[in-house]
C-alpha positions as protocol buffer text, in pm:
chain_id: "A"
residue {
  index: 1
  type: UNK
  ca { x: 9199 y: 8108 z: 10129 }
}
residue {
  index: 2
  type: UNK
  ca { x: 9338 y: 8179 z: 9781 }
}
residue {
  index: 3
  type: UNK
  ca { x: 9669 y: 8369 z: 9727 }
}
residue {
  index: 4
  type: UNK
  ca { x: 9579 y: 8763 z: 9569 }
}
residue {
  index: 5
  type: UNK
  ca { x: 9789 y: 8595 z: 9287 }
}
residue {
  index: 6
  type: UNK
  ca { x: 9636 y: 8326 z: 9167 }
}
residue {
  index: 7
  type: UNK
  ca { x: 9275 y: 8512 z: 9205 }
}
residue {
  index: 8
  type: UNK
  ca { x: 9419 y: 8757 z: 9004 }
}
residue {
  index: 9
  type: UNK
  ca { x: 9569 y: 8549 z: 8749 }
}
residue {
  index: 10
  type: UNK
  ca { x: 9188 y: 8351 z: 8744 }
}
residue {
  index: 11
  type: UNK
  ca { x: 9023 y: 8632 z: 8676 }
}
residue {
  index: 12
  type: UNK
  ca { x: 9271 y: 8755 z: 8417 }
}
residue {
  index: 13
  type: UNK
  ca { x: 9168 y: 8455 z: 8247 }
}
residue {
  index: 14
  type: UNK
  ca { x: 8787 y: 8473 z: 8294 }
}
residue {
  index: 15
  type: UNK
  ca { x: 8846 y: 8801 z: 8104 }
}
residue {
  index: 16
  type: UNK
  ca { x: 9069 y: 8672 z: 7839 }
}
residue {
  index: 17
  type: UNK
  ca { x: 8812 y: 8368 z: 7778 }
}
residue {
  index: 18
  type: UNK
  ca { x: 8519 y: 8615 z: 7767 }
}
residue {
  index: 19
  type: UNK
  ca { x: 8702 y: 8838 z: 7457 }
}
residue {
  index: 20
  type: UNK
  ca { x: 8748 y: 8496 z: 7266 }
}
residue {
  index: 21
  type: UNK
  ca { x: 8437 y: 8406 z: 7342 }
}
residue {
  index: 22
  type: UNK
  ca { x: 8292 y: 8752 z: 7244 }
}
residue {
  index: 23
  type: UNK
  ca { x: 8473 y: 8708 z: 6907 }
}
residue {
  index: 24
  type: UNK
  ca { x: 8348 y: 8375 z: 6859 }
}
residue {
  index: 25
  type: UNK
  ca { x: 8011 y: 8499 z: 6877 }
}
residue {
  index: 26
  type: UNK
  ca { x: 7998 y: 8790 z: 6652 }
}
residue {
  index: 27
  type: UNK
  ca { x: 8175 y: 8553 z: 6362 }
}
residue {
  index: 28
  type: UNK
  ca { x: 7878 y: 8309 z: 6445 }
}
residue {
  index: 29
  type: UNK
  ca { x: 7537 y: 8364 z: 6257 }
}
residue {
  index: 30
  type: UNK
  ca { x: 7245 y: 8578 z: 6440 }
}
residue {
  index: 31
  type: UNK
  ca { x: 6920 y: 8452 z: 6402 }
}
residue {
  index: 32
  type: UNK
  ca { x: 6796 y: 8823 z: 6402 }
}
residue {
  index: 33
  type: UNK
  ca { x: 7033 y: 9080 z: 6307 }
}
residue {
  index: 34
  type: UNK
  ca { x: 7079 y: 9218 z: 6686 }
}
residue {
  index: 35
  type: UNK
  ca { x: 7014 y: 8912 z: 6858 }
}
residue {
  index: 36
  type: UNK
  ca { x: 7308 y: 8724 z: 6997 }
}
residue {
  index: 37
  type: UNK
  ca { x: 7360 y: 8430 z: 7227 }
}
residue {
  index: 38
  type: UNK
  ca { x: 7570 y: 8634 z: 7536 }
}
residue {
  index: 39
  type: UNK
  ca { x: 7881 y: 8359 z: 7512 }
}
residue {
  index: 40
  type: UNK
  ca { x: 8092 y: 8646 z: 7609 }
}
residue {
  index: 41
  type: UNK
  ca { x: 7939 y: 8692 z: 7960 }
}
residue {
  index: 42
  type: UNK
  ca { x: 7956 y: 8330 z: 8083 }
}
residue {
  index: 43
  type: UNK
  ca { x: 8339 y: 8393 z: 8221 }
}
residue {
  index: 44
  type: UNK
  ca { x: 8154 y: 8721 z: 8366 }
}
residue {
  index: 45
  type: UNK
  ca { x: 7891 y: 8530 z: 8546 }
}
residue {
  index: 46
  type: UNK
  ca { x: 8170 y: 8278 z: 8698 }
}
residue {
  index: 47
  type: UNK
  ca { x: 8396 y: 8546 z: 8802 }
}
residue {
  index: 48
  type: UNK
  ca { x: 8111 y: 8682 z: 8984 }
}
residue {
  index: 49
  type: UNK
  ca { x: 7971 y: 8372 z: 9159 }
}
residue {
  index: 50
  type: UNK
  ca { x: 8353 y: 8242 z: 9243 }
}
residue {
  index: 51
  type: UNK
  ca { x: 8492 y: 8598 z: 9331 }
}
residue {
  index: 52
  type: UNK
  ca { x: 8232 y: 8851 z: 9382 }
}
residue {
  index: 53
  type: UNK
  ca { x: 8123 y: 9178 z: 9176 }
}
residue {
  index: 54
  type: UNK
  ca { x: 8451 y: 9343 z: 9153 }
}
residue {
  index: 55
  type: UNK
  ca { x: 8591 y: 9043 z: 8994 }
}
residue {
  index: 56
  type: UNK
  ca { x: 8343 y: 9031 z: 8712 }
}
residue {
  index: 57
  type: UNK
  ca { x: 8336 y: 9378 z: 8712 }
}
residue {
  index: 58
  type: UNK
  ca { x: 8668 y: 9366 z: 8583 }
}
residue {
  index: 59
  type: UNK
  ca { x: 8601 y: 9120 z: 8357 }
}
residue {
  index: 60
  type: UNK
  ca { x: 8320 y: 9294 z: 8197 }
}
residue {
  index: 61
  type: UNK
  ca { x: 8514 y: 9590 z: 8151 }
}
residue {
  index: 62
  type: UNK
  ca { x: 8823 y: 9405 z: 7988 }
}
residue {
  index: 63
  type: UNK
  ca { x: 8583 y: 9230 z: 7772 }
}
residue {
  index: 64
  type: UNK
  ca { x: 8404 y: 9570 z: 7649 }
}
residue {
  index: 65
  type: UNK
  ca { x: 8717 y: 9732 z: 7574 }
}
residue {
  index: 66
  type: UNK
  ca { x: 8953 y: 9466 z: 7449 }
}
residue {
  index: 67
  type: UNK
  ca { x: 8653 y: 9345 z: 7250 }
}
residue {
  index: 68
  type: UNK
  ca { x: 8536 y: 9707 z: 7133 }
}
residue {
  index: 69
  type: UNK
  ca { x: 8930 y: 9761 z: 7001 }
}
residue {
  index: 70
  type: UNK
  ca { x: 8914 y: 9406 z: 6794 }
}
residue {
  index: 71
  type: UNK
  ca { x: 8609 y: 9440 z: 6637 }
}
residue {
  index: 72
  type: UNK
  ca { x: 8685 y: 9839 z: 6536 }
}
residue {
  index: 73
  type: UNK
  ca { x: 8374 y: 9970 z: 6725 }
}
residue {
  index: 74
  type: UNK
  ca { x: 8540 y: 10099 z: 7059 }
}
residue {
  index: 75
  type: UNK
  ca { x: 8381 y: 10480 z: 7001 }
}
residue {
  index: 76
  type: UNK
  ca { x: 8037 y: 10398 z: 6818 }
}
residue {
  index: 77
  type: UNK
  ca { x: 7720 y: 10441 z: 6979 }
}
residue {
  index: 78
  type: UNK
  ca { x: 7610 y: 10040 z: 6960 }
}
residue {
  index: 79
  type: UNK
  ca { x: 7961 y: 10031 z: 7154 }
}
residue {
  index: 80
  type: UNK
  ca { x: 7795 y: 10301 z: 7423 }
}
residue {
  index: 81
  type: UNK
  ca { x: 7454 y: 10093 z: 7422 }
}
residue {
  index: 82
  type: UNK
  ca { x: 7608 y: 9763 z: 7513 }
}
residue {
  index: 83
  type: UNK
  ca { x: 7843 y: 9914 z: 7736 }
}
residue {
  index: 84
  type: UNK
  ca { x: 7583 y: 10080 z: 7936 }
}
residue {
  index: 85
  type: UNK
  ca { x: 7384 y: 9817 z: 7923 }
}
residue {
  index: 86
  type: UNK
  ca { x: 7634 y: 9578 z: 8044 }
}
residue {
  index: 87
  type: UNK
  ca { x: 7718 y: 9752 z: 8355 }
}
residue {
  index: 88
  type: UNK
  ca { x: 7324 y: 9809 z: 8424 }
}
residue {
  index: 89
  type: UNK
  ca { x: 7371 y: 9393 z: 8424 }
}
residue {
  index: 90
  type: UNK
  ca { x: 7635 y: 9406 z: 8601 }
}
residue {
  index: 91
  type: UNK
  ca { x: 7461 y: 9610 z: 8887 }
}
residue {
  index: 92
  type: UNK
  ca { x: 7167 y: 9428 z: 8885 }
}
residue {
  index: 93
  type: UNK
  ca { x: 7318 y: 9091 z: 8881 }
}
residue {
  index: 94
  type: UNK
  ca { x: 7534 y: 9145 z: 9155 }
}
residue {
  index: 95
  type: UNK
  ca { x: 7273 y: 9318 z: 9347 }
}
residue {
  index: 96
  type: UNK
  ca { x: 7061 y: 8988 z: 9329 }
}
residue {
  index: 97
  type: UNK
  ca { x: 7354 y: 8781 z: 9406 }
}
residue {
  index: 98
  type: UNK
  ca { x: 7384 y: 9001 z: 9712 }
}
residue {
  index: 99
  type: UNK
  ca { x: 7021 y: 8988 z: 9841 }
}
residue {
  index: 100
  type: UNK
  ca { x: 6939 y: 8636 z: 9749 }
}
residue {
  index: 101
  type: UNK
  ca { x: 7291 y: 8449 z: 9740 }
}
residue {
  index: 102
  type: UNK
  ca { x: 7093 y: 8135 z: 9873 }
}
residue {
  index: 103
  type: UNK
  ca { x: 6786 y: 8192 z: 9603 }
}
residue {
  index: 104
  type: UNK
  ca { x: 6949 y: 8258 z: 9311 }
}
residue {
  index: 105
  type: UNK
  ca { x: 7123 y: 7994 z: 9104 }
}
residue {
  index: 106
  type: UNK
  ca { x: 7342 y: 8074 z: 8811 }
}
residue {
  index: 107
  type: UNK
  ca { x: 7021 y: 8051 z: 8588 }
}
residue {
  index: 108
  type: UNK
  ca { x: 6833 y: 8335 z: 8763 }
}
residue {
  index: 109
  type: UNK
  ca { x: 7116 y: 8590 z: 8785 }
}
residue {
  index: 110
  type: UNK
  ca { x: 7194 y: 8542 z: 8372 }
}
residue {
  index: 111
  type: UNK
  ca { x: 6789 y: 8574 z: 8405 }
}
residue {
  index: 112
  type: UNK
  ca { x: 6804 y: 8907 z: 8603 }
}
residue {
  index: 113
  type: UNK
  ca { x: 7076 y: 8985 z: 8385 }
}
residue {
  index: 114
  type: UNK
  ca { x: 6952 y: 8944 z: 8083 }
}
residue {
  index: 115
  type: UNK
  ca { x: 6647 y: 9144 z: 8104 }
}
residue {
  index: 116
  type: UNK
  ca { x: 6838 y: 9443 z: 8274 }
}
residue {
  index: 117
  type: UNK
  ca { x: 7060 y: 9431 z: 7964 }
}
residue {
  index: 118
  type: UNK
  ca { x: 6808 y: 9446 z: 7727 }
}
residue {
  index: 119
  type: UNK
  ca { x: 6580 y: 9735 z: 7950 }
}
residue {
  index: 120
  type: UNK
  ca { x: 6901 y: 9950 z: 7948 }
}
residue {
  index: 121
  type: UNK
  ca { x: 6997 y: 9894 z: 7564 }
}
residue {
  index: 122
  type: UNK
  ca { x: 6629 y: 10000 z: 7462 }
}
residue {
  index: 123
  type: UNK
  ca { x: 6639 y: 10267 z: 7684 }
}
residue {
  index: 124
  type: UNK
  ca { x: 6989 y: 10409 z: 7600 }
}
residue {
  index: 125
  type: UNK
  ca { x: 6914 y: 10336 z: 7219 }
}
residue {
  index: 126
  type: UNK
  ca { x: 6641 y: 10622 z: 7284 }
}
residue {
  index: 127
  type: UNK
  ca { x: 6765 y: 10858 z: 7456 }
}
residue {
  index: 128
  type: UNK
  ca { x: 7040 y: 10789 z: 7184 }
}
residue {
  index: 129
  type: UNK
  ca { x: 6779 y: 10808 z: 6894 }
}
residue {
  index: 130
  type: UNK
  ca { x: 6489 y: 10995 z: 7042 }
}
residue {
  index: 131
  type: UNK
  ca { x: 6251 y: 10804 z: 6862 }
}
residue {
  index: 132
  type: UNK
  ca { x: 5977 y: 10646 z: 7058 }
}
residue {
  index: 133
  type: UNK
  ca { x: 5945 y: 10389 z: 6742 }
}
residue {
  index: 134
  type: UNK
  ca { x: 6219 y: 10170 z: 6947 }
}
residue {
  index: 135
  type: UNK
  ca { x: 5954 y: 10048 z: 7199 }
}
């Protein structure tokens, strides 16, 4: 069993990787101006399959808010969209890693967690807009 240190120092780590790697990506070009790869969430995904939800809950949450404060957009609403729709993800992934530990691979939970993440962003970006011209 690993020592409550070094888990914590791994997943310290996971999060710092995920904030450079969410850096990287928004210096990188988009093919579509709100289309990006998800770099940032591959330490996210590993936390969770090597140390459960809480672990890559805390990872996700490091990487929204050290990576909101770095890229000045900590109190917009896109900041509120992806935030939201990262932890709507998060639930979802770890919810399938949960019920189907033995049927999902790494591939079907970034698949699960994909489409929750882009559900929740069009639905928060409504109730944010109030348009129904977003679906």
């Amino acid at each position: 069993m690993e020592s409550s240190t070094r888990r914590l120092t791994r997943t310290g780590l996971l999060a710092a990787a995920a904030v450079v790697l969410f850096i990287f990506e928004g210096l990188a070009p988009r093919p579509l101006p709100w289309m990006k790869l998800g770099l940032g969430n591959l330490p996210v995904m590993l936390a969770l399959m090597s140390y459960g939800p809480l672990a890559a809950l805390s990872v996700i949450v490091l990487k929204l808010f050290i990576g909101g404060l770095l890229s000045g957009s900590l109190a917009n609403p896109a900041f509120f969209i992806a935030a939201g729709a990262g932890m709507c993800s998060w639930s979802v992934m770890s919810a399938a890693r949960s019920v189907g530990r033995a049927v999902f691979s790494a591939v079907g939970l970034g698949i699960w967690g994909a489409v929750a993440h882009q559900i929740a962003q069009l639905v928060l970006a409504y109730i944010y807009l109030g348009q129904w011209g977003i679906w």
